[in-house]
N, CA, C and O atoms as CSV, one atom per row, in Angstrom:
chain,resi,resn,atom,element,x,y,z
A,1,MET,N,N,51.216,30.398,81.572
A,1,MET,CA,C,51.743,29.586,80.513
A,1,MET,C,C,50.638,28.789,79.807
A,1,MET,O,O,50.763,28.482,78.622
A,2,ASP,N,N,49.584,28.461,80.509
A,2,ASP,CA,C,48.502,27.675,79.920
A,2,ASP,C,C,47.849,28.373,78.729
A,2,ASP,O,O,47.158,27.734,77.936
A,3,LYS,N,N,48.064,29.669,78.604
A,3,LYS,CA,C,47.458,30.395,77.490
A,3,LYS,C,C,48.151,30.135,76.158
A,3,LYS,O,O,47.568,30.368,75.099
A,4,PHE,N,N,49.422,29.643,76.205
A,4,PHE,CA,C,50.133,29.473,74.942
A,4,PHE,C,C,50.986,28.215,74.839
A,4,PHE,O,O,51.693,28.045,73.846
A,5,VAL,N,N,50.943,27.321,75.835
A,5,VAL,CA,C,51.747,26.101,75.775
A,5,VAL,C,C,50.903,24.898,76.161
A,5,VAL,O,O,50.139,24.941,77.125
A,6,ARG,N,N,51.050,23.826,75.395
A,6,ARG,CA,C,50.433,22.535,75.719
A,6,ARG,C,C,51.488,21.464,75.496
A,6,ARG,O,O,52.230,21.505,74.515
A,7,TYR,N,N,51.550,20.501,76.416
A,7,TYR,CA,C,52.483,19.379,76.297
A,7,TYR,C,C,51.672,18.102,76.409
A,7,TYR,O,O,50.926,17.914,77.370
A,8,TYR,N,N,51.817,17.227,75.427
A,8,TYR,CA,C,51.050,15.988,75.379
A,8,TYR,C,C,51.987,14.788,75.458
A,8,TYR,O,O,53.107,14.821,74.949
A,9,VAL,N,N,51.507,13.731,76.104
A,9,VAL,CA,C,52.291,12.523,76.298
A,9,VAL,C,C,51.804,11.431,75.346
A,9,VAL,O,O,50.621,11.093,75.333
A,10,ALA,N,N,52.716,10.887,74.557
A,10,ALA,CA,C,52.420,9.757,73.669
A,10,ALA,C,C,53.354,8.623,74.067
A,10,ALA,O,O,54.454,8.512,73.524
A,11,PRO,N,N,52.928,7.771,75.016
A,11,PRO,CA,C,53.824,6.727,75.506
A,11,PRO,C,C,54.144,5.663,74.460
A,11,PRO,O,O,53.372,5.429,73.531
A,12,ASN,N,N,55.282,5.036,74.632
A,12,ASN,CA,C,55.733,3.912,73.801
A,12,ASN,C,C,56.047,4.280,72.365
A,12,ASN,O,O,56.056,3.407,71.497
A,13,VAL,N,N,56.306,5.545,72.091
A,13,VAL,CA,C,56.704,5.934,70.738
A,13,VAL,C,C,58.009,6.726,70.822
A,13,VAL,O,O,58.316,7.345,71.841
A,14,ASN,N,N,58.762,6.692,69.734
A,14,ASN,CA,C,59.999,7.464,69.710
A,14,ASN,C,C,59.729,8.849,69.119
A,14,ASN,O,O,58.569,9.218,68.931
A,15,HIS,N,N,60.747,9.600,68.833
A,15,HIS,CA,C,60.556,10.962,68.328
A,15,HIS,C,C,59.935,11.002,66.939
A,15,HIS,O,O,59.440,12.045,66.514
A,16,GLY,N,N,59.954,9.895,66.239
A,16,GLY,CA,C,59.300,9.821,64.938
A,16,GLY,C,C,57.879,9.303,65.047
A,16,GLY,O,O,57.229,9.027,64.038
A,17,SER,N,N,57.394,9.172,66.291
A,17,SER,CA,C,56.034,8.708,66.582
A,17,SER,C,C,55.785,7.278,66.153
A,17,SER,O,O,54.644,6.903,65.884
A,18,ILE,N,N,56.833,6.475,66.085
A,18,ILE,CA,C,56.678,5.083,65.684
A,18,ILE,C,C,57.019,4.191,66.869
A,18,ILE,O,O,58.069,4.333,67.495
A,19,GLY,N,N,56.120,3.282,67.158
A,19,GLY,CA,C,56.356,2.345,68.244
A,19,GLY,C,C,55.517,1.099,68.037
A,19,GLY,O,O,54.613,1.078,67.201
A,20,VAL,N,N,55.821,0.067,68.801
A,20,VAL,CA,C,55.045,-1.169,68.735
A,20,VAL,C,C,54.629,-1.563,70.144
A,20,VAL,O,O,55.308,-1.244,71.120
A,21,SER,N,N,53.514,-2.255,70.231
A,21,SER,CA,C,53.003,-2.728,71.501
A,21,SER,C,C,53.973,-3.729,72.115
A,21,SER,O,O,54.469,-4.624,71.431
A,22,ALA,N,N,54.239,-3.575,73.405
A,22,ALA,CA,C,55.120,-4.500,74.107
A,22,ALA,C,C,54.467,-5.866,74.277
A,22,ALA,O,O,55.164,-6.869,74.430
A,23,THR,N,N,53.142,-5.919,74.253
A,23,THR,CA,C,52.451,-7.195,74.470
A,23,THR,C,C,52.081,-7.918,73.187
A,23,THR,O,O,52.095,-9.149,73.147
A,24,THR,N,N,51.747,-7.164,72.120
A,24,THR,CA,C,51.301,-7.819,70.884
A,24,THR,C,C,52.284,-7.670,69.733
A,24,THR,O,O,52.231,-8.442,68.775
A,25,GLY,N,N,53.176,-6.697,69.809
A,25,GLY,CA,C,54.103,-6.443,68.712
A,25,GLY,C,C,53.470,-5.686,67.551
A,25,GLY,O,O,54.132,-5.440,66.543
A,26,LYS,N,N,52.196,-5.312,67.677
A,26,LYS,CA,C,51.506,-4.552,66.628
A,26,LYS,C,C,51.957,-3.092,66.653
A,26,LYS,O,O,52.295,-2.561,67.711
A,27,PRO,N,N,51.961,-2.442,65.479
A,27,PRO,CA,C,52.283,-1.009,65.454
A,27,PRO,C,C,51.266,-0.220,66.282
A,27,PRO,O,O,50.075,-0.532,66.284
A,28,LEU,N,N,51.751,0.801,66.978
A,28,LEU,CA,C,50.884,1.656,67.776
A,28,LEU,C,C,50.337,2.797,66.931
A,28,LEU,O,O,50.916,3.136,65.900
A,29,PRO,N,N,49.227,3.391,67.360
A,29,PRO,CA,C,48.709,4.564,66.645
A,29,PRO,C,C,49.776,5.647,66.572
A,29,PRO,O,O,50.540,5.842,67.517
A,30,ARG,N,N,49.825,6.359,65.429
A,30,ARG,CA,C,50.871,7.366,65.270
A,30,ARG,C,C,50.455,8.602,64.495
A,30,ARG,O,O,51.289,9.476,64.255
A,31,TYR,N,N,49.206,8.706,64.100
A,31,TYR,CA,C,48.772,9.848,63.293
A,31,TYR,C,C,47.841,10.764,64.075
A,31,TYR,O,O,46.819,10.332,64.607
A,32,THR,N,N,48.212,12.022,64.131
A,32,THR,CA,C,47.400,13.059,64.751
A,32,THR,C,C,47.604,14.328,63.941
A,32,THR,O,O,48.735,14.676,63.601
A,33,ASP,N,N,46.532,15.011,63.636
A,33,ASP,CA,C,46.618,16.241,62.857
A,33,ASP,C,C,46.929,17.416,63.780
A,33,ASP,O,O,46.063,18.248,64.051
A,34,MET,N,N,48.158,17.477,64.255
A,34,MET,CA,C,48.571,18.539,65.176
A,34,MET,C,C,48.516,19.919,64.527
A,34,MET,O,O,48.251,20.913,65.204
A,35,LEU,N,N,48.761,19.985,63.233
A,35,LEU,CA,C,48.787,21.272,62.555
A,35,LEU,C,C,47.429,21.962,62.613
A,35,LEU,O,O,47.357,23.176,62.806
A,36,THR,N,N,46.352,21.198,62.448
A,36,THR,CA,C,45.020,21.801,62.519
A,36,THR,C,C,44.744,22.340,63.913
A,36,THR,O,O,44.199,23.435,64.055
A,37,TYR,N,N,45.115,21.579,64.956
A,37,TYR,CA,C,44.943,22.078,66.325
A,37,TYR,C,C,45.715,23.377,66.529
A,37,TYR,O,O,45.191,24.333,67.102
A,38,LEU,N,N,46.958,23.409,66.061
A,38,LEU,CA,C,47.790,24.596,66.218
A,38,LEU,C,C,47.225,25.779,65.427
A,38,LEU,O,O,47.155,26.900,65.932
A,39,GLN,N,N,46.829,25.518,64.200
A,39,GLN,CA,C,46.271,26.580,63.358
A,39,GLN,C,C,44.988,27.154,63.974
A,39,GLN,O,O,44.807,28.371,64.002
A,40,ASP,N,N,44.107,26.288,64.463
A,40,ASP,CA,C,42.865,26.762,65.088
A,40,ASP,C,C,43.153,27.569,66.351
A,40,ASP,O,O,42.449,28.536,66.644
A,41,TRP,N,N,44.188,27.175,67.101
A,41,TRP,CA,C,44.545,27.887,68.318
A,41,TRP,C,C,45.071,29.281,67.994
A,41,TRP,O,O,44.668,30.265,68.615
A,42,VAL,N,N,45.967,29.356,67.023
A,42,VAL,CA,C,46.585,30.636,66.665
A,42,VAL,C,C,45.613,31.546,65.913
A,42,VAL,O,O,45.511,32.733,66.222
A,43,GLU,N,N,44.914,31.005,64.949
A,43,GLU,CA,C,44.088,31.841,64.078
A,43,GLU,C,C,42.661,32.051,64.576
A,43,GLU,O,O,42.040,33.062,64.247
A,44,LYS,N,N,42.129,31.112,65.364
A,44,LYS,CA,C,40.731,31.208,65.797
A,44,LYS,C,C,40.569,31.287,67.311
A,44,LYS,O,O,39.459,31.482,67.806
A,45,GLY,N,N,41.670,31.136,68.050
A,45,GLY,CA,C,41.593,31.191,69.501
A,45,GLY,C,C,40.972,29.962,70.137
A,45,GLY,O,O,40.538,30.016,71.287
A,46,VAL,N,N,40.922,28.840,69.400
A,46,VAL,CA,C,40.348,27.602,69.908
A,46,VAL,C,C,41.461,26.785,70.573
A,46,VAL,O,O,42.325,26.230,69.893
A,47,THR,N,N,41.429,26.718,71.902
A,47,THR,CA,C,42.446,25.985,72.659
A,47,THR,C,C,42.323,24.490,72.397
A,47,THR,O,O,41.212,23.959,72.405
A,48,PRO,N,N,43.435,23.801,72.166
A,48,PRO,CA,C,43.368,22.346,71.953
A,48,PRO,C,C,42.777,21.641,73.176
A,48,PRO,O,O,42.953,22.105,74.302
A,49,PRO,N,N,42.082,20.529,72.962
A,49,PRO,CA,C,41.505,19.794,74.092
A,49,PRO,C,C,42.598,19.122,74.933
A,49,PRO,O,O,43.753,19.040,74.515
A,50,ASP,N,N,42.222,18.648,76.107
A,50,ASP,CA,C,43.179,17.972,76.987
A,50,ASP,C,C,43.531,16.574,76.491
A,50,ASP,O,O,44.551,16.013,76.889
A,51,ALA,N,N,42.695,16.013,75.629
A,51,ALA,CA,C,42.980,14.697,75.036
A,51,ALA,C,C,42.784,14.774,73.528
A,51,ALA,O,O,41.696,15.096,73.051
A,52,LEU,N,N,43.839,14.479,72.786
A,52,LEU,CA,C,43.778,14.416,71.330
A,52,LEU,C,C,43.649,12.948,70.933
A,52,LEU,O,O,43.916,12.056,71.738
A,53,THR,N,N,43.246,12.704,69.712
A,53,THR,CA,C,43.121,11.320,69.247
A,53,THR,C,C,44.282,10.977,68.320
A,53,THR,O,O,44.598,11.719,67.390
A,54,GLN,N,N,44.902,9.848,68.593
A,54,GLN,CA,C,45.996,9.330,67.775
A,54,GLN,C,C,45.498,8.034,67.142
A,54,GLN,O,O,44.955,7.175,67.836
A,55,THR,N,N,45.679,7.885,65.824
A,55,THR,CA,C,45.145,6.722,65.128
A,55,THR,C,C,46.210,6.004,64.307
A,55,THR,O,O,47.279,6.544,64.021
A,56,LEU,N,N,45.885,4.785,63.944
A,56,LEU,CA,C,46.651,4.024,62.970
A,56,LEU,C,C,45.641,3.540,61.948
A,56,LEU,O,O,44.695,2.831,62.288
A,57,MET,N,N,45.841,3.920,60.704
A,57,MET,CA,C,44.903,3.594,59.637
A,57,MET,C,C,45.416,2.391,58.843
A,57,MET,O,O,46.620,2.152,58.751
A,58,ALA,N,N,44.463,1.637,58.270
A,58,ALA,CA,C,44.818,0.537,57.377
A,58,ALA,C,C,45.528,1.119,56.157
A,58,ALA,O,O,45.242,2.245,55.751
A,59,ASP,N,N,46.442,0.365,55.580
A,59,ASP,CA,C,47.190,0.879,54.424
A,59,ASP,C,C,46.513,0.578,53.095
A,59,ASP,O,O,47.064,0.874,52.035
A,60,LYS,N,N,45.312,-0.013,53.148
A,60,LYS,CA,C,44.544,-0.298,51.931
A,60,LYS,C,C,43.118,0.210,52.097
A,60,LYS,O,O,42.595,0.257,53.211
A,61,PRO,N,N,42.484,0.595,50.978
A,61,PRO,CA,C,41.100,1.087,51.062
A,61,PRO,C,C,40.217,0.084,51.769
A,61,PRO,O,O,40.385,-1.120,51.581
A,62,PRO,N,N,39.300,0.538,52.561
A,62,PRO,CA,C,38.802,1.906,52.751
A,62,PRO,C,C,39.566,2.702,53.808
A,62,PRO,O,O,39.043,3.698,54.306
A,63,TYR,N,N,40.782,2.296,54.165
A,63,TYR,CA,C,41.641,3.017,55.106
A,63,TYR,C,C,40.969,3.205,56.467
A,63,TYR,O,O,40.990,4.295,57.037
A,64,ALA,N,N,40.391,2.160,56.960
A,64,ALA,CA,C,39.699,2.206,58.250
A,64,ALA,C,C,40.690,2.377,59.396
A,64,ALA,O,O,41.864,2.025,59.281
A,65,VAL,N,N,40.196,2.920,60.494
A,65,VAL,CA,C,41.012,3.050,61.695
A,65,VAL,C,C,41.216,1.657,62.292
A,65,VAL,O,O,40.250,0.973,62.631
A,66,GLU,N,N,42.469,1.246,62.417
A,66,GLU,CA,C,42.786,-0.059,63.001
A,66,GLU,C,C,42.990,0.039,64.506
A,66,GLU,O,O,42.609,-0.864,65.251
A,67,ARG,N,N,43.588,1.131,64.947
A,67,ARG,CA,C,43.844,1.350,66.364
A,67,ARG,C,C,43.727,2.840,66.669
A,67,ARG,O,O,44.008,3.686,65.820
A,68,ALA,N,N,43.312,3.142,67.885
A,68,ALA,CA,C,43.240,4.544,68.314
A,68,ALA,C,C,43.507,4.624,69.812
A,68,ALA,O,O,43.118,3.747,70.583
A,69,ARG,N,N,44.177,5.694,70.193
A,69,ARG,CA,C,44.462,5.959,71.608
A,69,ARG,C,C,44.439,7.462,71.826
A,69,ARG,O,O,44.642,8.237,70.891
A,70,PRO,N,N,44.191,7.871,73.066
A,70,PRO,CA,C,44.288,9.304,73.329
A,70,PRO,C,C,45.743,9.729,73.509
A,70,PRO,O,O,46.584,8.945,73.949
A,71,ILE,N,N,46.018,10.956,73.169
A,71,ILE,CA,C,47.266,11.608,73.549
A,71,ILE,C,C,46.831,12.597,74.618
A,71,ILE,O,O,46.041,13.501,74.344
A,72,CYS,N,N,47.333,12.437,75.816
A,72,CYS,CA,C,46.849,13.201,76.959
A,72,CYS,C,C,47.760,14.374,77.288
A,72,CYS,O,O,48.982,14.306,77.153
A,73,ARG,N,N,47.125,15.441,77.722
A,73,ARG,CA,C,47.880,16.614,78.153
A,73,ARG,C,C,48.586,16.304,79.469
A,73,ARG,O,O,47.981,15.800,80.416
A,74,TYR,N,N,49.871,16.614,79.506
A,74,TYR,CA,C,50.691,16.394,80.689
A,74,TYR,C,C,50.087,17.121,81.888
A,74,TYR,O,O,49.642,18.260,81.750
A,75,PRO,N,N,50.064,16.493,83.052
A,75,PRO,CA,C,50.791,15.319,83.495
A,75,PRO,C,C,50.025,14.006,83.306
A,75,PRO,O,O,50.512,12.949,83.708
A,76,ASN,N,N,48.845,14.058,82.704
A,76,ASN,CA,C,48.071,12.830,82.494
A,76,ASN,C,C,48.679,11.984,81.386
A,76,ASN,O,O,49.474,12.466,80.579
A,77,TYR,N,N,48.292,10.723,81.362
A,77,TYR,CA,C,48.768,9.812,80.334
A,77,TYR,C,C,47.644,8.824,80.009
A,77,TYR,O,O,46.746,8.630,80.828
A,78,PRO,N,N,47.678,8.194,78.826
A,78,PRO,CA,C,46.639,7.230,78.473
A,78,PRO,C,C,46.725,5.985,79.341
A,78,PRO,O,O,47.775,5.348,79.429
A,79,ARG,N,N,45.627,5.647,79.974
A,79,ARG,CA,C,45.581,4.447,80.815
A,79,ARG,C,C,44.461,3.543,80.303
A,79,ARG,O,O,43.326,3.980,80.115
A,80,TYR,N,N,44.803,2.275,80.083
A,80,TYR,CA,C,43.813,1.282,79.682
A,80,TYR,C,C,42.835,1.099,80.829
A,80,TYR,O,O,43.250,0.966,81.981
A,81,LYS,N,N,41.542,1.092,80.530
A,81,LYS,CA,C,40.513,0.993,81.564
A,81,LYS,C,C,40.424,-0.395,82.184
A,81,LYS,O,O,39.773,-0.574,83.213
A,82,GLY,N,N,41.073,-1.380,81.566
A,82,GLY,CA,C,41.058,-2.727,82.103
A,82,GLY,C,C,40.031,-3.623,81.453
A,82,GLY,O,O,39.971,-4.818,81.743
A,83,ALA,N,N,39.226,-3.057,80.580
A,83,ALA,CA,C,38.215,-3.830,79.863
A,83,ALA,C,C,38.012,-3.202,78.493
A,83,ALA,O,O,38.263,-2.013,78.296
A,84,GLY,N,N,37.557,-4.012,77.557
A,84,GLY,CA,C,37.324,-3.506,76.209
A,84,GLY,C,C,38.481,-3.799,75.273
A,84,GLY,O,O,39.551,-4.239,75.692
A,85,ASP,N,N,38.245,-3.549,74.022
A,85,ASP,CA,C,39.231,-3.796,72.976
A,85,ASP,C,C,40.396,-2.818,73.123
A,85,ASP,O,O,40.178,-1.609,73.049
A,86,PRO,N,N,41.616,-3.293,73.327
A,86,PRO,CA,C,42.747,-2.385,73.503
A,86,PRO,C,C,43.109,-1.595,72.243
A,86,PRO,O,O,43.965,-0.712,72.294
A,87,ASP,N,N,42.477,-1.900,71.135
A,87,ASP,CA,C,42.708,-1.143,69.906
A,87,ASP,C,C,41.710,0.002,69.733
A,87,ASP,O,O,41.803,0.757,68.766
A,88,LYS,N,N,40.765,0.139,70.652
A,88,LYS,CA,C,39.710,1.157,70.545
A,88,LYS,C,C,39.969,2.325,71.501
A,88,LYS,O,O,40.393,2.124,72.639
A,89,LEU,N,N,39.714,3.528,71.031
A,89,LEU,CA,C,39.898,4.744,71.813
A,89,LEU,C,C,39.097,4.709,73.112
A,89,LEU,O,O,39.587,5.137,74.157
A,90,GLU,N,N,37.874,4.204,73.048
A,90,GLU,CA,C,37.009,4.233,74.226
A,90,GLU,C,C,37.482,3.289,75.346
A,90,GLU,O,O,36.910,3.310,76.436
A,91,SER,N,N,38.492,2.479,75.106
A,91,SER,CA,C,39.037,1.593,76.136
A,91,SER,C,C,40.100,2.284,76.990
A,91,SER,O,O,40.689,1.656,77.871
A,92,TYR,N,N,40.351,3.575,76.737
A,92,TYR,CA,C,41.383,4.327,77.450
A,92,TYR,C,C,40.796,5.589,78.068
A,92,TYR,O,O,39.769,6.109,77.632
A,93,THR,N,N,41.479,6.055,79.088
A,93,THR,CA,C,41.148,7.329,79.714
A,93,THR,C,C,42.458,8.067,79.985
A,93,THR,O,O,43.514,7.446,80.103
A,94,CYS,N,N,42.382,9.374,80.080
A,94,CYS,CA,C,43.549,10.143,80.475
A,94,CYS,C,C,43.569,10.181,81.996
A,94,CYS,O,O,42.621,10.659,82.619
A,95,ALA,N,N,44.643,9.680,82.594
A,95,ALA,CA,C,44.723,9.536,84.042
A,95,ALA,C,C,45.983,10.175,84.597
A,95,ALA,O,O,46.990,10.306,83.901
A,96,ALA,N,N,45.912,10.567,85.847
A,96,ALA,CA,C,47.074,11.118,86.541
A,96,ALA,C,C,48.021,9.975,86.909
A,96,ALA,O,O,47.572,8.858,87.170
A,97,PRO,N,N,49.318,10.246,86.931
A,97,PRO,CA,C,50.280,9.202,87.295
A,97,PRO,C,C,50.110,8.729,88.739
A,97,PRO,O,O,50.847,7.853,89.192
């Protein structure tokens, strides 16, 4: 099954990929270009990575990344490392439950 199926976990979001932090009330990252990963897998044979990047961009120019988190391949999930800015991708790792 690993040759054609990938399942990723995006905690704290609903089916529309919209959620807010339980601690700060800020919107969570919600944008990932899944179509490019899928297209590259089907057309070029490039398997998606075990961790994708999910971002939240500012709504005004220069549209900087405000928050980022990994989307981890199941059964792993994004775990805060315990240090660093919780809005930065590098503050998280994909960890086993």
